[in-house]
XYZ file of C-alpha atoms in Angstrom:
569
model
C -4.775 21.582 -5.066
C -4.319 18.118 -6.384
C -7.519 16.502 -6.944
C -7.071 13.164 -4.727
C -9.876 11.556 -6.869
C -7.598 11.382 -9.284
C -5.085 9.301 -7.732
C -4.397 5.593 -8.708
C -5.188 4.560 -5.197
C -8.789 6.315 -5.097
C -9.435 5.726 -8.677
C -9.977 1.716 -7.779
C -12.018 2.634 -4.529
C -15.345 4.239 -5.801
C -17.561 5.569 -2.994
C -20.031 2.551 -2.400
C -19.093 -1.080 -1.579
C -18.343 -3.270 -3.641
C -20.575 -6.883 -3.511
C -23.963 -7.325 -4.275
C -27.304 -6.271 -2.053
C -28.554 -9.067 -0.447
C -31.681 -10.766 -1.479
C -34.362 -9.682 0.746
C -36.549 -13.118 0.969
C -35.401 -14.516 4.179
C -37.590 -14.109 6.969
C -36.235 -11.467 9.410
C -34.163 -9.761 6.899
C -35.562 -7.148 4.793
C -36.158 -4.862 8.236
C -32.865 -5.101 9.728
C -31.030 -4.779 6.432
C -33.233 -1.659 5.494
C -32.456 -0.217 8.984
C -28.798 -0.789 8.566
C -28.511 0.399 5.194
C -30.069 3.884 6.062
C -27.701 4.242 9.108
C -25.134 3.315 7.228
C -25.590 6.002 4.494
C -26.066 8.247 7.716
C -22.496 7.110 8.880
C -24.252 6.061 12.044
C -21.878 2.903 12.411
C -23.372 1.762 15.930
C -26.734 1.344 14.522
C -25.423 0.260 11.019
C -23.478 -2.225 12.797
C -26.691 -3.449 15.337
C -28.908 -3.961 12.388
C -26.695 -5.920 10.052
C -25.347 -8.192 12.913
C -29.325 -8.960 13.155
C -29.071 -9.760 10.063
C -26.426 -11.280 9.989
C -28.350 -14.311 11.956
C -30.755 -14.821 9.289
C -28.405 -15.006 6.625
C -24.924 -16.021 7.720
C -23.105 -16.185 5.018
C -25.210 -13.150 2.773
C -21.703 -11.321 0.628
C -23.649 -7.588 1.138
C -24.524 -7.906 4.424
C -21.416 -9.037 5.400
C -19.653 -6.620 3.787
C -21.616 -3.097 5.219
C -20.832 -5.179 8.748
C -17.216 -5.219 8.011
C -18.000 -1.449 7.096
C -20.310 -0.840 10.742
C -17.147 -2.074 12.937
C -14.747 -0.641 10.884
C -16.482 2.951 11.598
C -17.618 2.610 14.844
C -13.259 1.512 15.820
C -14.078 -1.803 16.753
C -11.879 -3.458 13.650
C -11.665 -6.794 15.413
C -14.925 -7.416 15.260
C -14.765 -6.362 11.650
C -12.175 -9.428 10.895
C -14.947 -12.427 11.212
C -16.932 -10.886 8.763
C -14.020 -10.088 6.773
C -13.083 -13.671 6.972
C -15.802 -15.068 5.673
C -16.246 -13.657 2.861
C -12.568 -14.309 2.446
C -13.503 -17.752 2.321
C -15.966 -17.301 0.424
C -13.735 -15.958 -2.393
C -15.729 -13.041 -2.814
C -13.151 -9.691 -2.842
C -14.178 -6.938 -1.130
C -11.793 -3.892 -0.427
C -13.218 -3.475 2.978
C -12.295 -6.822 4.032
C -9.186 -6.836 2.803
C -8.211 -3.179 4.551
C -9.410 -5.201 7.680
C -7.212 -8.496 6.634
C -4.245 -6.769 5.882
C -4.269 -4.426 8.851
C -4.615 -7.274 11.176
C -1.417 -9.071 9.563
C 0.775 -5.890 10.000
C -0.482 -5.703 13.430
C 0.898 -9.070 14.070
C 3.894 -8.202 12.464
C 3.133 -11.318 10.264
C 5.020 -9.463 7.726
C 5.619 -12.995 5.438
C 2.198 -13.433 4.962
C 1.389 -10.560 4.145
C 3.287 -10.059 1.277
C 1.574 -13.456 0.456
C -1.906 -12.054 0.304
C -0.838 -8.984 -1.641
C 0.619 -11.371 -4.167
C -3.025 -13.416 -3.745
C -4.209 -10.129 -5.060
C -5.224 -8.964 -1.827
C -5.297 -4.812 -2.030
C -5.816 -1.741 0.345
C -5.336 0.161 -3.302
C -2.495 0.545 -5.665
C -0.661 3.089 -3.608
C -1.103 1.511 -0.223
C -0.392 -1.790 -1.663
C 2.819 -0.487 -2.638
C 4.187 1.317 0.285
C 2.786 -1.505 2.397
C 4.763 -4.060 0.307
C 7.627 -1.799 1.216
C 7.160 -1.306 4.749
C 6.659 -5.596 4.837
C 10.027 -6.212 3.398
C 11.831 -3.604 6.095
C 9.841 -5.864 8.590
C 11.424 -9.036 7.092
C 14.943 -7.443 6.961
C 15.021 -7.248 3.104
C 16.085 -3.623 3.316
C 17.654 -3.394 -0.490
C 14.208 -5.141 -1.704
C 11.919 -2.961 0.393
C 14.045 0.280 -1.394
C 12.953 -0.582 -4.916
C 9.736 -0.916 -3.372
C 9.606 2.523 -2.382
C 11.127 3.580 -5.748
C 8.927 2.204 -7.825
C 6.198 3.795 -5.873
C 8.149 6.849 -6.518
C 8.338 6.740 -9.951
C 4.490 5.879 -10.107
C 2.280 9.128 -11.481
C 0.566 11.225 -8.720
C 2.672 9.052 -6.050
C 5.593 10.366 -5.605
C 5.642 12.800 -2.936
C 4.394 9.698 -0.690
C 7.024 7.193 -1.739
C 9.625 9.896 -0.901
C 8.398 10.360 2.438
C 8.187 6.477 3.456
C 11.523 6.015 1.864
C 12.957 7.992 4.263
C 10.994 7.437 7.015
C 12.413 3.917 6.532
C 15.734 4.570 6.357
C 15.631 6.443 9.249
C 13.840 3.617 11.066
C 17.007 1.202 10.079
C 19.663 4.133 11.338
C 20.407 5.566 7.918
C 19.527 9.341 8.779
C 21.870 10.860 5.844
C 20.269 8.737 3.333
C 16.581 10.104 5.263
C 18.066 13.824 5.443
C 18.886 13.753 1.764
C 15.091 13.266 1.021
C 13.505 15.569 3.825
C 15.939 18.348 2.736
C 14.745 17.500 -1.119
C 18.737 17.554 -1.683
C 17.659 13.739 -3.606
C 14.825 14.073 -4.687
C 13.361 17.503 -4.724
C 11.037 19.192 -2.182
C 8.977 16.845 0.781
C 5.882 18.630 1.091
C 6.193 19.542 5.154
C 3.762 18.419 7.071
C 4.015 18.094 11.156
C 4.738 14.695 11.117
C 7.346 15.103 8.353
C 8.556 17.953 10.281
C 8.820 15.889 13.950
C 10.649 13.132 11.826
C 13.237 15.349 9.991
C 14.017 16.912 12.954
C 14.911 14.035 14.740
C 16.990 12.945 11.577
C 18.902 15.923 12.283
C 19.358 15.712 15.643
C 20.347 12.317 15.525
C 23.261 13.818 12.773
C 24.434 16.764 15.779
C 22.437 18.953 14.161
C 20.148 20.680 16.898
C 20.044 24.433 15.572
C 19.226 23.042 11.998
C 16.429 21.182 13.344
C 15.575 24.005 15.478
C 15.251 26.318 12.144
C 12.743 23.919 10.770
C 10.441 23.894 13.536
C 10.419 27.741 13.730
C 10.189 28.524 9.834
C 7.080 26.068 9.380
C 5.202 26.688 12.691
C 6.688 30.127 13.416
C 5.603 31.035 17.097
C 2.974 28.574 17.299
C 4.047 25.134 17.314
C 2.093 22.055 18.638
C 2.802 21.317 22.390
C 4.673 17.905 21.527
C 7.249 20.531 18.655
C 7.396 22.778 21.574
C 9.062 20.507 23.936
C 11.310 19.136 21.305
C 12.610 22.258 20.310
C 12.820 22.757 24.319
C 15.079 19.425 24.212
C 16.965 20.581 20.855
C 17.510 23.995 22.700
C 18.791 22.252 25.879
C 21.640 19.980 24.185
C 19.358 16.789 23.651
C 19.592 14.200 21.282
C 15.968 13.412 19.695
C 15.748 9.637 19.359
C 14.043 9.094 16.173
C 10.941 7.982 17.138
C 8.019 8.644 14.486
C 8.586 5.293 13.268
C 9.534 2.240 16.337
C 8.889 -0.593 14.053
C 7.694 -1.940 10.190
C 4.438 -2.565 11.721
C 4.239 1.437 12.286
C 5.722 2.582 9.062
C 2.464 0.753 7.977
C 0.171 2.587 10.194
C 1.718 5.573 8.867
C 0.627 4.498 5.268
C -3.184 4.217 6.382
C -2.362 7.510 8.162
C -1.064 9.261 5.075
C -3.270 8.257 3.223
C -6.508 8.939 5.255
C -4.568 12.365 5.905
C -4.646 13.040 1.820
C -8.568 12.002 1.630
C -9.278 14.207 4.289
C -8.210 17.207 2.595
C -11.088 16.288 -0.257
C -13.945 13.798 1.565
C -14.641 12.335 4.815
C -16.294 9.510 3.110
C -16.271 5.591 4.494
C -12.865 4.506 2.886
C -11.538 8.052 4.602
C -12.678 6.926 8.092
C -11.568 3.241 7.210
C -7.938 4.040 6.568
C -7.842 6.504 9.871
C -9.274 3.340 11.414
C -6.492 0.976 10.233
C -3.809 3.408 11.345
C -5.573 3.252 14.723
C -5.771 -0.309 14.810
C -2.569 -0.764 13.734
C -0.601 1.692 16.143
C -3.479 2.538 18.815
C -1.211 4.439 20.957
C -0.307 7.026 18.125
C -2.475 10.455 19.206
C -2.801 12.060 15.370
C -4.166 8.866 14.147
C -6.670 8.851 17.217
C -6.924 12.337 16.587
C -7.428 12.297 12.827
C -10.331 9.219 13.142
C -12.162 11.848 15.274
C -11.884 14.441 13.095
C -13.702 12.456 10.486
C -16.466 10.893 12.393
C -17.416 14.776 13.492
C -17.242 15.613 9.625
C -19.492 13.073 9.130
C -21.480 14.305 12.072
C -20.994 11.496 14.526
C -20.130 13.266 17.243
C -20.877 10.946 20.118
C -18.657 8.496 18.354
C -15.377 11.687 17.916
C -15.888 12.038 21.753
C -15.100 8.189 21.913
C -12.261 8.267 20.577
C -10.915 12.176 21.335
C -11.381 9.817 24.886
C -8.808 7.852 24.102
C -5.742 10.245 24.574
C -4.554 10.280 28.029
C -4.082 13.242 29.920
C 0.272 12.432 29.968
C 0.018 13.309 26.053
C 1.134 15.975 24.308
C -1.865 15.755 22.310
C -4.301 15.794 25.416
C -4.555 19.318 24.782
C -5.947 18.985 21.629
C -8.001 16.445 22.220
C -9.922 17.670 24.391
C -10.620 20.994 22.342
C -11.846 18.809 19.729
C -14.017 16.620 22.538
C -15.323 20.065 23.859
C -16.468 20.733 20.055
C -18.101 17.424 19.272
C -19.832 17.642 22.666
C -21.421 20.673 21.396
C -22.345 19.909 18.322
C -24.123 16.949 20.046
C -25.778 19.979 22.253
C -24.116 18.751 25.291
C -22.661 22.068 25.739
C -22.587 21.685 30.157
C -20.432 18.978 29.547
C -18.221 21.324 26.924
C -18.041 23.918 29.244
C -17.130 21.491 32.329
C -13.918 20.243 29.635
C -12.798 23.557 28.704
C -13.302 24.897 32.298
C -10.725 22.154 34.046
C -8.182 22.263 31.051
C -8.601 26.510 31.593
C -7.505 25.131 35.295
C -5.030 23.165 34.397
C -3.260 25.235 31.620
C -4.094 29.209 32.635
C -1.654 30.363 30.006
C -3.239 28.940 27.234
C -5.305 32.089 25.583
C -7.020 29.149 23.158
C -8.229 27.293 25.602
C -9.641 30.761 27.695
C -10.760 31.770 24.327
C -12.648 28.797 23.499
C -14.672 28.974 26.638
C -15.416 32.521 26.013
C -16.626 31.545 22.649
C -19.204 28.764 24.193
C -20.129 31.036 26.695
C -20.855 33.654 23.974
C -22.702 31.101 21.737
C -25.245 30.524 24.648
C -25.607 33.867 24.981
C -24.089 33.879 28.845
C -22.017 37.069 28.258
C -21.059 38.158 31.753
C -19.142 34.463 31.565
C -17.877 35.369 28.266
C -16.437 38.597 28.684
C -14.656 36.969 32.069
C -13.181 34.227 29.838
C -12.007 36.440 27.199
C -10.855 38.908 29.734
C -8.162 35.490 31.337
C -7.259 35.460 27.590
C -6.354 38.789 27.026
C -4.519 38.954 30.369
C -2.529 35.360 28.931
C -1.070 37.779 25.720
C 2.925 37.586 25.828
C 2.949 40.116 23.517
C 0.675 42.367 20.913
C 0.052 40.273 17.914
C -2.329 40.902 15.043
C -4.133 37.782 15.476
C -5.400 38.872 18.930
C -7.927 41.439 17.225
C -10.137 38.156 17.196
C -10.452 38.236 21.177
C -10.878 41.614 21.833
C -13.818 41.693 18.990
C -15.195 38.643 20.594
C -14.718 40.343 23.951
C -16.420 43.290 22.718
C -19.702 41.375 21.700
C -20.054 39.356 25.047
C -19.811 43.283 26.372
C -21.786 45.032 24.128
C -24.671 42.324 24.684
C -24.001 43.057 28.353
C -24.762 46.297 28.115
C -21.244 47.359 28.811
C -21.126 49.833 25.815
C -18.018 51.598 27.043
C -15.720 48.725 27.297
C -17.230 46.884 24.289
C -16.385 50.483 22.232
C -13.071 49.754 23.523
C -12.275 46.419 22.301
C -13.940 47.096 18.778
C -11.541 50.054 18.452
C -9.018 47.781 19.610
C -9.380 45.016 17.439
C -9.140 47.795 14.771
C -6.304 48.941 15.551
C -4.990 45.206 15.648
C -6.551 44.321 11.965
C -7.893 47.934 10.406
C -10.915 47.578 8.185
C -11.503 43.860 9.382
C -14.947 43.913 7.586
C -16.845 42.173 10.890
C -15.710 44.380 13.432
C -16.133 47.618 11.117
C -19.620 45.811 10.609
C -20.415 45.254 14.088
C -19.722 48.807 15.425
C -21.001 50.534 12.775
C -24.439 48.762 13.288
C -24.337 49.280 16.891
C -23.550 52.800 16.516
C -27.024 52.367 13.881
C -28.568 51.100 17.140
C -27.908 53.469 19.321
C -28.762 56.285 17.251
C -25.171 58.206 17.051
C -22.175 58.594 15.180
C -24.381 58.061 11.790
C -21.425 59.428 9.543
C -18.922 57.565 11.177
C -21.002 54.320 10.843
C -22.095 55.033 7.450
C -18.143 54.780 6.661
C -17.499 52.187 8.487
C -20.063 50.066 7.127
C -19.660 51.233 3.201
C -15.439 49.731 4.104
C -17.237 46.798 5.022
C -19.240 45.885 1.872
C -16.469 46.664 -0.172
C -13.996 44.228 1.903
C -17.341 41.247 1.885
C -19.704 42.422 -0.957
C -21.421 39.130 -0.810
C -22.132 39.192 2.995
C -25.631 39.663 3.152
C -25.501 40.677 7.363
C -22.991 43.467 6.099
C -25.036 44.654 2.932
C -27.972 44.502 5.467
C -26.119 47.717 7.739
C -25.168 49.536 5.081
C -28.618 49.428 3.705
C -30.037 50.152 7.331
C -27.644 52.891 7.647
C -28.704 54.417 4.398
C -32.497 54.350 5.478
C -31.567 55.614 9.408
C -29.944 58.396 7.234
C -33.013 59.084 5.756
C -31.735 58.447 2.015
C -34.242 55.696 1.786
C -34.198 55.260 -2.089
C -30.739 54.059 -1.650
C -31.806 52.183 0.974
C -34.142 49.753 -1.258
C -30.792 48.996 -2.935
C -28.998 47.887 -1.299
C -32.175 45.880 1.445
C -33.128 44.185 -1.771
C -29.703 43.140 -2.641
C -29.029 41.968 1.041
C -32.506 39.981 0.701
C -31.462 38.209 -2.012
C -28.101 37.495 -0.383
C -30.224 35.681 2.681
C -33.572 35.297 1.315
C -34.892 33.611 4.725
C -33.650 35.823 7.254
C -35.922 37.618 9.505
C -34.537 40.531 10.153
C -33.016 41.074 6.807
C -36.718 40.773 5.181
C -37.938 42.980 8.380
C -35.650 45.781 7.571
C -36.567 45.752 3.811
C -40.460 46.078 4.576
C -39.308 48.891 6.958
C -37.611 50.513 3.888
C -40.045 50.105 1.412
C -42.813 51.762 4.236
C -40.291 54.586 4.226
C -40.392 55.120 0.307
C -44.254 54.392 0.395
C -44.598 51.111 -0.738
C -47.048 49.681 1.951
C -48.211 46.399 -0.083
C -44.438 45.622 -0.020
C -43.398 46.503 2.827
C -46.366 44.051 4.772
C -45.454 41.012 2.643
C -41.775 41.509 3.259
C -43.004 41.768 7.284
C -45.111 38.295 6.602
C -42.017 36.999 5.598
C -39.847 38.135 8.054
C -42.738 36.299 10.528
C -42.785 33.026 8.736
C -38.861 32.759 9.110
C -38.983 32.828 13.268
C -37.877 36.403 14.528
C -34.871 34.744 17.526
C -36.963 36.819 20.010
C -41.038 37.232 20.996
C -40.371 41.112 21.151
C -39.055 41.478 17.237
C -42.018 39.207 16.546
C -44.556 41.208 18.281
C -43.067 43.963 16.665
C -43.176 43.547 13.272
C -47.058 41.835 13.772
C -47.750 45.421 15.680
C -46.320 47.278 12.231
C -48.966 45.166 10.111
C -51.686 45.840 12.384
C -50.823 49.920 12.267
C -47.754 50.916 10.045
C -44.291 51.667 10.887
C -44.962 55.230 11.441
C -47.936 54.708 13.866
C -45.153 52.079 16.049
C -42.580 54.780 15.529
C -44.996 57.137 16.903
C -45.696 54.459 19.961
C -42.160 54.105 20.625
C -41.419 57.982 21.144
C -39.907 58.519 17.626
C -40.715 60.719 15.113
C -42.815 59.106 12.180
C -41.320 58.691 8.475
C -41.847 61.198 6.117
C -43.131 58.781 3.792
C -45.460 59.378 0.298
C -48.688 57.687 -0.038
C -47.703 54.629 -3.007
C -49.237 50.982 -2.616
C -46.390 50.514 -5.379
């Protein structure tokens, strides 16, 4: 993978901002600076932004503080309140990236294409490679279409650029009508191959449409997204299918083939850091074309990267339910409401968009999955069971579900039908290393099939060697075996796989008790207390085994004691 860091666009953005810390002598400013600053660092842009506009009032015209404000708003989506700022330190003459993202943005918002081009050749800059594209997109806007093309050529011919360049190039050209000059570029008959992304893909297959070519634009969509393309590809290759010409839509205007810059850009970051310039391009793009869903879609995507998840649900908000992207918005919402443990109001999302689509296994599935995750099974298993029943078809990819399935069953206490779906999901995805994992343990558990687990398990460490849960069974397998020498193995290796898991450091006290190392065995049960068994039973447990040995609990519990040696190791 390219290393975007490397680009000549990042390379002249750093990762902190760029003017001065403010001098902290003014009365009523060292606290609300201080405040901001740490929010700020915490990508908490509604606090960053509080704190700094107190600050803000004690010193008006202070370059840092204005600058992390123009950094709050920008992250918390309100840019227009990010422009007064912005302006003043314009007028200030102090330059500041930040500001003039916010600037510029506003100007191609306006469609003030003229002066924009003037404050790039003020020395205004989003970056060398938005600086270029945008200089592009500006002369399209003011009808200088042969100018705007050695724009986008000599981004082209820039190092690291070129794939980008290519793609506005024709993006413009197809925005002025020219879709065999676009289709040359899409194809890579020009130029070479145009890395295919869904956007690029939506766009060259309107190009082609728009040149009476449905069933080549139709062969596209199905050899990048296969059988699973986004709802808004699936109803244009409904339309292609049906005789329909595409209008060419991705790009309506100059002012978008602008927002698609921020977009692209903020796209390429993405792949690498979800830092503040990341966020502040998706912004722009927002700002700039705030009815577009993937910019929307990408801003939220970042903010829950950066773990702001009350601010994704914002904006996931902001797609209405008439979109093609709805769909997806909402799955994201229902995720960022989770991770912000609102997990009722997850559940109430995915329940009416189950409603509303029934077909859609992901949606069923997802629900399943939160019911799962809050360990309401009986509503798991019912959610996975509407998936299953929504297969077209037996596809490899489904073993997923019916392992899933089988969990929210087994924890039910439906061992039949969770047997079932793990043998399913086998025979979906043989030797998938978590199911062979999962049944082979609860076979463990339930204290049959021994051989048959012992296999399954051994498949499973050498698929995930490093998973410690995995190295874990086999080791607990080896010791319910009785071959407790291999046992220590392989308990010590999963121990130092996840040194603070309880009832990985549980099970290796158990198997050094079995090989007569008592000393051991009670400090690896310590541990295993000081790391917070998940239930009151496994604690009481392993405190009963230090008060009288394993064997003695055994004993207790109606099994038949360890044959152990007498060894304080």
């Amino acid at each position: 993978m390219t290393n975007l860091r490397s680009l000549p666009f990042v390379i002249s953005l750093g990762l902190g901002l760029t003017t001065a810390l403010p001098a902290l002598a003014a009365d009523g400013l060292a606290g609300p600076y201080l405040a901001g600053r740490q929010a700020s660092r915490n990508f908490e842009y509604n606090i960053a932004a509080d704190f700094f506009t107190r600050a803000l009032v004690a010193d008006p015209t202070n370059l840092g503080l204005l600058e992390n404000a123009v950094v709050a708003q920008i992250g918390r989506g309100s840019v227009e309140k990010a422009l007064p700022p912005a302006e003043v330190m314009n007028g200030l003459g102090q330059p500041s990236q930040f500001a003039d993202l916010v600037i510029l943005a506003d100007l191609a918002r306006k469609g003030d294409f003229e002066a924009a081009i003037a404050e790039l050749d003020k020395g205004r800059s989003a970056g060398p490679l938005v600086d270029g594209l945008y200089r592009a997109w500006a002369l399209v806007g003011m009808g200088q279409m042969s100018d705007a093309t050695v724009a986008f050529d000599e981004v082209t011919e820039t190092d690291g650029s070129r794939i980008f360049g290519l793609y506005h190039k024709a993006l413009a050209l197809a925005s002025v009508g020219d879709f065999e000059g676009a289709d040359r570029i899409l194809s890579g008959e020009e130029s070479g191959t145009v890395r295919a992304t869904k956007r690029g893909v939506i766009a060259h297959a309107q190009v082609l449409s728009q040149l009476e070519r449905n069933a080549d634009a139709i062969e596209l969509i199905d050899a990048v997204f296969g059988d699973g393309p986004s709802p808004e590809l699936a109803n244009m290759r409904a339309e292609l299918e049906a005789g329909e010409t595409l209008s060419f839509t991705l790009i309506q205007s100059p002012s978008a083939g602008i927002a698609e810059v921020f977009y692209t850009v903020a796209s390429a970051l993405y792949s690498e850091t979800s830092d503040h310039f990341t966020l502040a391009y998706a912004r722009m793009a927002e700002y700039i074309a705030p009815e577009d869903a993937d910019t929307i879609l990408l801003a939220a995507e970042v903010l829950e990267a950066q773990g702001q998840h009350d601010l994704a649900t914002e904006t996931y908000n902001r797609i209405q339910p008439e979109n093609p992207a709805f769909l997806a918005a909402e799955l994201g919402r229902s995720d960022a409401l989770i991770a912000s443990g609102r997990v009722d109001a997850a559940i109430e999302v995915l329940t009416q968009l189950a409603k509303a689509h029934p077909e859609r296994v992901d949606i069923w599935s997802a629900l399943g999955d939160t019911y799962r995750r809050e360990e309401q099974f009986a509503d798991a298993a019912k959610a996975y069971d509407r998936a299953i029943a929504a297969f077209s078809g037996q596809e490899r990819g489904q073993w997923i579900v019916y392992y899933t399935r089988g969990i929210a069953n087994e924890r039910e206490k439906n061992w039949d039908k969770a047997e079932t779906d793990f043998r399913k999901a086998l025979e979906l995805q043989p030797n998938q290393p978590s199911v062979l994992n999962y049944l082979g343990y609860s076979y463990l558990e339930r204290k049959e099939n021994y051989d048959e687990a012992l296999k399954m398990i051994e498949t499973a460490v050498a698929g995930r060697p490093d998973d410690g849960a995995i190295v874990d069974s086999l080791g607990w397998a080896l010791y319910r075996l009785g071959r407790y020498d291999e046992a220590v193995v392989q308990m010590e290796q999963a121990v130092e796989l996840m040194p603070v898991d309880p009832v990985v450091n549980d099970h290796l006290g158990d198997v050094y008790w079995a090989v007569g190392r008592q000393r051991e065995a009670e400090f690896q049960w310590k541990r295993a207390l000081s790391f917070e068994p998940a239930t009151e039973a496994e604690a009481a447990r392993i405190r009963r085994k230090l008060e009288i040995g394993l064997d003695a609990v055994l004993k207790e519990e109606g099994a038949e004691p360890l044959a152990i040696t007498t060894n304080d190791g």
